[in-house]
Every structure is written in C-alpha cells, then in structure tokens.
Amino acid sequence: MEKVALLTGASKGIGKTIAIQLARIGYDMLIVGRNRDQLLQTQSEVEKYPIKCSILEADLLTADAPLLIIREVIRVFGKLDVVINNAGVANALPIKETSVEIWDKIFSVNARAPFFICKEAIPYLKESPKPIIINIGSVVDFKGYVNQSVYASSKHALAGFTKVLAKEVQDDGILVHLISPGGVNTEMVREMRPDIDTNNLIQPEEIAELIEFLLTRKGKGTIDHLYIRRQSGLAFD
Ligand SMILES: NC(=O)c1ccc[n+]([C@@H]2O[C@H](COP(=O)([O-])OP(=O)(O)OC[C@H]3O[C@@H](n4cnc5c(N)ncnc54)[C@H](OP(=O)(O)O)[C@@H]3O)[C@@H](O)[C@H]2O)c1
C-alpha cells in the first residue's frame, strides 16, 4: 500500500533534496512552500520516480496554514504516514536591532507552524501502520551563536516541543525524531554565514540520507535526536 508523506519547505535547499529521497524510497507526497515555480520544479524532479506528488502553496506565517495543509494532504491522498517539518527561516541580527515583527515571523515559521501541523496531523497518523514525525531543528536548538538570538530561540522552542510530543504520542505508536544539523550547503547558510567556505558545509543529501535511515530502520529502540555537525578544522558545528 502507498505511503504518504507531508513535507514542508520543499521548494529548495534541504527540503528539495528530502523530496527526491522520499520519491526514491517510494513515498507519495504533498510538498509545501510559497514559491510555486520552485515547487513545480521539485515536483517534476520527484515525478521521475513512480510516485504521486501534489503541491500546495502555503505561507506558514498565517495561523490557519497548518489546518489547511493537513486538510489538503487528506483530500488528495486520503491518508498520512509521515510528517516532515523542514521549512524554516533564519536571520542574523543583534538583539538590540531585533523588532517584534522579526521575532514573530521567525517564531511563526520555525516553532508555531510545526507545532500545529503536528497537532492537526496526529488523528490521521494514528491510523497509519508506521507513523513518523521528523522535525528539522538546528545546532542552534541547543547552542547559542552571536546574532542568531531569534533563530536560536525558535529552534530551542521546536526542540522542546518535539521532546514533549514524542512522549505524548508514544502510546499511539507515533515515532518522533529531531534532526539538528550544523551548517548545510543551502541558500540559508550562504546568507547567514558567508564566512564559511562552502567546501566545509554538510551537503543537503546527507540530511536526506538521515531521513531515509529514520523512515526505513527497524528495531525496538527509539531515536529521539540526531545531531550532525560540520567537520571543519576550527569550529565543530
Ligand atoms: N542550511 C543550514 O545550514 C541549516 C542548518 C541547520 C538547520 N537548518 C534548517 O533546515 C531547514 C531547511 O533549511 P534550508 O537550509 O534548506 O533553507 P532554505 O534553502 O532557505 O529553504 C527554506 C525552505 O523553507 C520554506 N519556507 C520559508 N518560509 C516559509 C513560509 N513562510 N511559508 C512556507 N514555507 C516557507 C521555503 O519555501 P518558499 O521560499 O517557497 O516559501 C524553503 O523551501 C530549516 O528549518 C533550517 O532552519 C538549516
């Protein structure tokens, strides 16, 4: 029987690579982002595999987006097995220059949206034979870097939520994982950390491989958290 995944932030970067990996291992999927052209590009790449991919333009800044996203995945596919909260936004600003608007924006996308996507998804995931939620955190969900106060706080919030969620849905058989990468070679890190040589960055495919590992592994143990860091000479993050 077909397995269905919901993936946010699939229009570029890590999310696009995850979409391709999901297609390779046979998942139908709803992919979400704001940029229609880039979503269509991802769709055309994943549909080279024998799977179905539907797109949804949704802005996670809007409070009703999580409900609309879950309604759409159920309308199109009738079921849901895997949720991957990958969409995220970052900023590099000192605290003294950070406005309420910036704080609200970063928290809405990085913390509020995954929270309510999971909440709306749980009733459908409970019906799946192998339900899995994967939230994409960051090294800043447990570290603090100068000028990344809002980004780090929002990812700490996501990590805290993910820990509680894992316990609350354990009896429903839903596995919940947090992946916390260091610098990955995407537009986001090229804007946030132009100082890092791109040769020293993690490749998006490495995150997609971790997703495949979590989706395909068997066993009695539960993996709560995977932390993957850059392997560079000076800064180990
Ligand atoms: N790159 C890194 O070094 C790194 C390290 C650790 C963790 N992460 C995390 O990994 C995830 C993916 O990051 P990335 O590096 O791939 O970033 P990216 O290339 O900037 O991609 C971000 C994705 O999030 C989507 N998104 C952003 N704001 C949105 C909104 N308001 N509504 C809907 N979708 C929105 C974007 O889609 P649209 O533009 O189409 O809306 C895009 O698909 C994020 O959660 C990020 O925090 C990244």
Short mmCIF file of C-alpha atoms and ligand atoms in Angstrom, two decimals:
data_model
loop_
_atom_site.label_atom_id
_atom_site.label_comp_id
_atom_site.label_asym_id
_atom_site.label_seq_id
_atom_site.Cartn_x
_atom_site.Cartn_y
_atom_site.Cartn_z
CA MET A 1 0.00 0.00 0.00
CA GLU A 2 1.24 3.53 -0.83
CA LYS A 3 2.89 5.50 1.93
CA VAL A 4 2.13 9.22 2.10
CA ALA A 5 4.43 11.96 3.38
CA LEU A 6 3.84 15.63 4.04
CA LEU A 7 6.97 17.75 3.59
CA THR A 8 7.23 21.50 4.22
CA GLY A 9 9.90 23.73 2.71
CA ALA A 10 10.31 21.51 -0.35
CA SER A 11 10.79 24.30 -2.88
CA LYS A 12 14.58 24.45 -2.43
CA GLY A 13 17.51 23.59 -0.19
CA ILE A 14 17.36 20.64 2.19
CA GLY A 15 13.64 20.12 1.62
CA LYS A 16 14.01 19.66 -2.13
CA THR A 17 16.68 17.02 -1.55
CA ILE A 18 14.49 15.27 1.04
CA ALA A 19 11.63 15.21 -1.50
CA ILE A 20 13.84 13.42 -4.04
CA GLN A 21 14.95 10.90 -1.41
CA LEU A 22 11.33 10.27 -0.38
CA ALA A 23 10.45 9.61 -4.02
CA ARG A 24 13.38 7.20 -4.39
CA ILE A 25 12.08 5.13 -1.49
CA GLY A 26 8.53 5.12 -2.79
CA TYR A 27 6.59 7.78 -0.89
CA ASP A 28 3.70 9.71 -2.40
CA MET A 29 3.85 13.23 -1.03
CA LEU A 30 2.34 16.65 -0.58
CA ILE A 31 5.07 19.28 -0.80
CA VAL A 32 4.56 22.74 0.65
CA GLY A 33 6.20 26.15 0.15
CA ARG A 34 5.37 29.64 -1.07
CA ASN A 35 7.25 29.68 -4.36
CA ARG A 36 5.04 27.95 -6.93
CA ASP A 37 7.67 27.78 -9.69
CA GLN A 38 10.22 26.16 -7.39
CA LEU A 39 7.60 23.71 -6.05
CA LEU A 40 6.75 22.76 -9.64
CA GLN A 41 10.45 22.20 -10.30
CA THR A 42 10.72 19.89 -7.27
CA GLN A 43 7.54 18.12 -8.39
CA SER A 44 8.91 17.48 -11.87
CA GLU A 45 12.13 16.05 -10.39
CA VAL A 46 10.39 13.71 -7.95
CA GLU A 47 7.87 12.54 -10.53
CA LYS A 48 10.72 10.89 -12.43
CA TYR A 49 10.10 8.17 -9.85
CA PRO A 50 6.90 6.11 -9.87
CA ILE A 51 5.16 8.11 -7.14
CA LYS A 52 2.49 10.83 -6.91
CA CYS A 53 3.44 14.32 -5.81
CA SER A 54 0.99 17.12 -5.16
CA ILE A 55 1.99 20.70 -4.40
CA LEU A 56 0.46 23.28 -2.08
CA GLU A 57 1.38 26.94 -1.95
CA ALA A 58 1.00 27.93 1.67
CA ASP A 59 2.55 30.62 3.81
CA LEU A 60 3.40 29.33 7.28
CA LEU A 61 3.22 32.88 8.58
CA THR A 62 -0.55 32.52 8.51
CA ALA A 63 -2.07 30.86 11.55
CA ASP A 64 -4.55 28.69 9.63
CA ALA A 65 -1.91 27.21 7.26
CA PRO A 66 -1.35 24.02 9.35
CA LEU A 67 -5.04 23.08 9.26
CA LEU A 68 -5.28 23.82 5.52
CA ILE A 69 -2.15 21.76 4.82
CA ILE A 70 -3.43 18.70 6.69
CA ARG A 71 -6.86 19.03 5.03
CA GLU A 72 -5.14 19.13 1.64
CA VAL A 73 -2.98 16.04 2.19
CA ILE A 74 -6.05 14.08 3.32
CA ARG A 75 -8.17 15.44 0.43
CA VAL A 76 -5.56 14.37 -2.13
CA PHE A 77 -4.27 11.10 -0.66
CA GLY A 78 -6.85 10.07 1.95
CA LYS A 79 -4.17 9.16 4.48
CA LEU A 80 -0.95 10.30 6.12
CA ASP A 81 2.05 8.28 7.31
CA VAL A 82 4.93 10.71 7.66
CA VAL A 83 5.22 14.39 8.54
CA ILE A 84 8.48 16.24 7.94
CA ASN A 85 8.57 19.78 9.29
CA ASN A 86 11.51 21.17 7.36
CA ALA A 87 10.52 24.73 6.40
CA GLY A 88 12.44 27.33 8.33
CA VAL A 89 13.69 30.90 8.28
CA ALA A 90 16.75 32.43 9.88
CA ASN A 91 18.11 35.89 10.50
CA ALA A 92 21.40 37.34 11.58
CA LEU A 93 20.82 40.37 13.79
CA PRO A 94 22.00 41.56 17.18
CA ILE A 95 19.31 41.57 19.87
CA LYS A 96 19.29 45.37 20.03
CA GLU A 97 18.23 45.54 16.37
CA THR A 98 15.54 42.85 16.59
CA SER A 99 11.93 44.01 16.23
CA VAL A 100 8.73 42.35 17.39
CA GLU A 101 7.86 41.79 13.72
CA ILE A 102 11.06 39.85 13.07
CA TRP A 103 10.62 37.80 16.26
CA ASP A 104 7.02 36.93 15.35
CA LYS A 105 7.96 35.98 11.79
CA ILE A 106 10.77 33.62 12.77
CA PHE A 107 8.75 32.02 15.56
CA SER A 108 5.66 31.62 13.36
CA VAL A 109 7.53 29.60 10.74
CA ASN A 110 10.04 27.72 12.91
CA ALA A 111 8.03 26.98 16.04
CA ARG A 112 4.29 27.69 15.70
CA ALA A 113 3.75 26.07 12.29
CA PRO A 114 5.40 22.71 13.13
CA PHE A 115 3.53 22.61 16.45
CA PHE A 116 0.11 22.99 14.81
CA ILE A 117 0.94 20.84 11.78
CA CYS A 118 1.74 18.02 14.22
CA LYS A 119 -1.40 18.72 16.25
CA GLU A 120 -3.63 18.57 13.16
CA ALA A 121 -1.79 15.51 11.78
CA ILE A 122 -2.00 13.30 14.88
CA PRO A 123 -5.56 11.95 14.31
CA TYR A 124 -4.56 10.76 10.81
CA LEU A 125 -1.11 9.49 11.80
CA LYS A 126 -2.77 7.31 14.44
CA GLU A 127 -4.41 5.38 11.59
CA SER A 128 -1.06 4.64 9.90
CA PRO A 129 0.72 1.29 10.45
CA LYS A 130 4.06 3.13 10.80
CA PRO A 131 3.55 6.80 11.67
CA ILE A 132 6.60 9.04 11.89
CA ILE A 133 7.17 12.75 12.57
CA ILE A 134 10.55 14.33 11.82
CA ASN A 135 11.26 17.91 12.82
CA ILE A 136 14.29 19.67 11.36
CA GLY A 137 15.96 21.62 14.13
CA SER A 138 19.47 23.02 14.05
CA VAL A 139 22.66 23.03 16.03
CA VAL A 140 21.22 26.25 17.47
CA ASP A 141 18.46 24.26 19.15
CA PHE A 142 20.99 23.57 21.89
CA LYS A 143 23.79 26.07 21.22
CA GLY A 144 23.75 29.88 21.07
CA TYR A 145 25.55 31.88 18.41
CA VAL A 146 26.05 35.65 18.46
CA ASN A 147 23.50 37.50 16.27
CA GLN A 148 21.25 34.43 15.99
CA SER A 149 19.13 35.06 19.09
CA VAL A 150 15.70 34.75 17.49
CA TYR A 151 16.65 31.85 15.24
CA ALA A 152 18.23 30.01 18.19
CA SER A 153 15.25 30.69 20.47
CA SER A 154 12.79 29.47 17.85
CA LYS A 155 14.77 26.26 17.30
CA HIS A 156 15.05 25.74 21.09
CA ALA A 157 11.25 26.06 21.16
CA LEU A 158 10.91 23.49 18.37
CA ALA A 159 13.26 21.11 20.20
CA GLY A 160 11.31 21.49 23.45
CA PHE A 161 8.03 20.83 21.68
CA THR A 162 9.49 17.79 19.90
CA LYS A 163 10.62 16.24 23.21
CA VAL A 164 7.16 16.60 24.75
CA LEU A 165 5.40 15.44 21.59
CA ALA A 166 7.50 12.25 21.48
CA LYS A 167 6.17 11.32 24.92
CA GLU A 168 2.57 12.40 24.36
CA VAL A 169 2.13 10.31 21.20
CA GLN A 170 4.24 7.33 22.21
CA ASP A 171 1.21 5.26 23.17
CA ASP A 172 -0.30 5.95 19.74
CA GLY A 173 2.75 4.31 18.17
CA ILE A 174 3.93 7.56 16.55
CA LEU A 175 7.72 7.90 16.39
CA VAL A 176 9.02 11.46 16.73
CA HIS A 177 12.54 12.49 15.74
CA LEU A 178 14.53 15.72 15.81
CA ILE A 179 17.43 16.22 13.39
CA SER A 180 19.80 19.05 14.33
CA PRO A 181 22.25 19.90 11.56
CA GLY A 182 25.21 22.25 11.66
CA GLY A 183 25.88 24.31 8.52
CA VAL A 184 24.35 22.77 5.39
CA ASN A 185 25.16 23.99 1.88
CA THR A 186 21.95 25.90 1.02
CA GLU A 187 20.88 29.48 0.34
CA MET A 188 20.11 29.91 4.05
CA VAL A 189 23.61 29.27 5.32
CA ARG A 190 25.21 31.15 2.45
CA GLU A 191 23.25 34.22 3.66
CA MET A 192 23.70 33.63 7.40
CA ARG A 193 27.35 32.54 7.40
CA PRO A 194 29.11 33.88 4.31
CA ASP A 195 32.36 33.39 6.27
CA ILE A 196 32.15 29.59 5.97
CA ASP A 197 33.85 28.03 2.96
CA THR A 198 31.10 26.07 1.19
CA ASN A 199 33.51 23.13 0.87
CA ASN A 200 33.27 22.80 4.66
CA LEU A 201 29.49 22.56 4.74
CA ILE A 202 27.34 19.47 5.15
CA GLN A 203 25.62 18.53 1.88
CA PRO A 204 21.77 18.52 1.82
CA GLU A 205 21.91 14.90 0.61
CA GLU A 206 23.43 13.93 3.98
CA ILE A 207 20.29 15.17 5.76
CA ALA A 208 18.10 13.34 3.24
CA GLU A 209 20.05 10.14 3.99
CA LEU A 210 19.30 10.55 7.70
CA ILE A 211 15.61 10.87 6.83
CA GLU A 212 15.78 7.64 4.82
CA PHE A 213 17.52 5.95 7.74
CA LEU A 214 14.79 7.04 10.19
CA LEU A 215 11.99 6.01 7.83
CA THR A 216 13.39 2.59 6.97
CA ARG A 217 15.05 1.41 10.17
CA LYS A 218 13.59 -1.42 12.18
CA GLY A 219 14.09 -2.36 15.78
CA LYS A 220 12.85 -1.85 19.29
CA GLY A 221 14.90 1.22 20.12
CA THR A 222 13.72 4.79 19.62
CA ILE A 223 15.93 7.55 18.27
CA ASP A 224 14.90 10.89 19.74
CA HIS A 225 17.63 13.10 18.36
CA LEU A 226 20.23 13.07 15.60
CA TYR A 227 22.88 15.78 15.65
CA ILE A 228 25.08 16.14 12.58
CA ARG A 229 27.85 18.74 12.68
CA ARG A 230 30.30 20.15 10.21
CA GLN A 231 33.69 18.54 10.30
CA SER A 232 35.96 21.52 9.92
CA GLY A 233 39.28 22.28 11.49
CA LEU A 234 38.31 25.25 13.65
CA ALA A 235 34.63 25.29 14.52
CA PHE A 236 32.95 21.99 15.18
CA ASP A 237 29.39 22.95 14.31
N1 LIG B 1 21.20 25.41 5.89
C1 LIG B 1 21.65 25.19 7.12
O1 LIG B 1 22.83 25.40 7.42
C2 LIG B 1 20.75 24.64 8.17
C3 LIG B 1 21.35 24.18 9.35
C4 LIG B 1 20.55 23.67 10.35
C5 LIG B 1 19.19 23.62 10.18
N2 LIG B 1 18.63 24.08 9.03
C6 LIG B 1 17.18 24.01 8.91
O2 LIG B 1 16.85 23.23 7.79
C7 LIG B 1 15.60 23.64 7.27
C8 LIG B 1 15.71 23.91 5.77
O3 LIG B 1 16.66 24.96 5.60
P1 LIG B 1 17.41 25.25 4.21
O4 LIG B 1 18.82 25.48 4.55
O5 LIG B 1 17.03 24.26 3.20
O6 LIG B 1 16.79 26.69 3.89
P2 LIG B 1 16.31 27.35 2.51
O7 LIG B 1 17.13 26.86 1.38
O8 LIG B 1 16.22 28.80 2.79
O9 LIG B 1 14.83 26.73 2.35
C9 LIG B 1 13.82 27.07 3.28
C10 LIG B 1 12.52 26.42 2.88
O10 LIG B 1 11.52 26.84 3.83
C11 LIG B 1 10.41 27.38 3.12
N3 LIG B 1 9.79 28.49 3.83
C12 LIG B 1 10.41 29.56 4.38
N4 LIG B 1 9.49 30.42 4.87
C13 LIG B 1 8.27 29.89 4.60
C14 LIG B 1 6.94 30.32 4.85
N5 LIG B 1 6.67 31.49 5.44
N6 LIG B 1 5.92 29.53 4.46
C15 LIG B 1 6.19 28.36 3.83
N7 LIG B 1 7.43 27.89 3.57
C16 LIG B 1 8.46 28.66 3.95
C17 LIG B 1 11.00 27.87 1.80
O11 LIG B 1 10.00 27.83 0.81
P3 LIG B 1 9.46 29.13 0.00
O12 LIG B 1 10.60 30.05 -0.19
O13 LIG B 1 8.91 28.53 -1.27
O14 LIG B 1 8.38 29.67 0.86
C18 LIG B 1 12.07 26.83 1.51
O15 LIG B 1 11.52 25.74 0.82
C19 LIG B 1 15.19 24.87 8.09
O16 LIG B 1 14.29 24.50 9.11
C20 LIG B 1 16.51 25.34 8.68
O17 LIG B 1 16.32 26.07 9.87
C21 LIG B 1 19.38 24.59 8.01
#
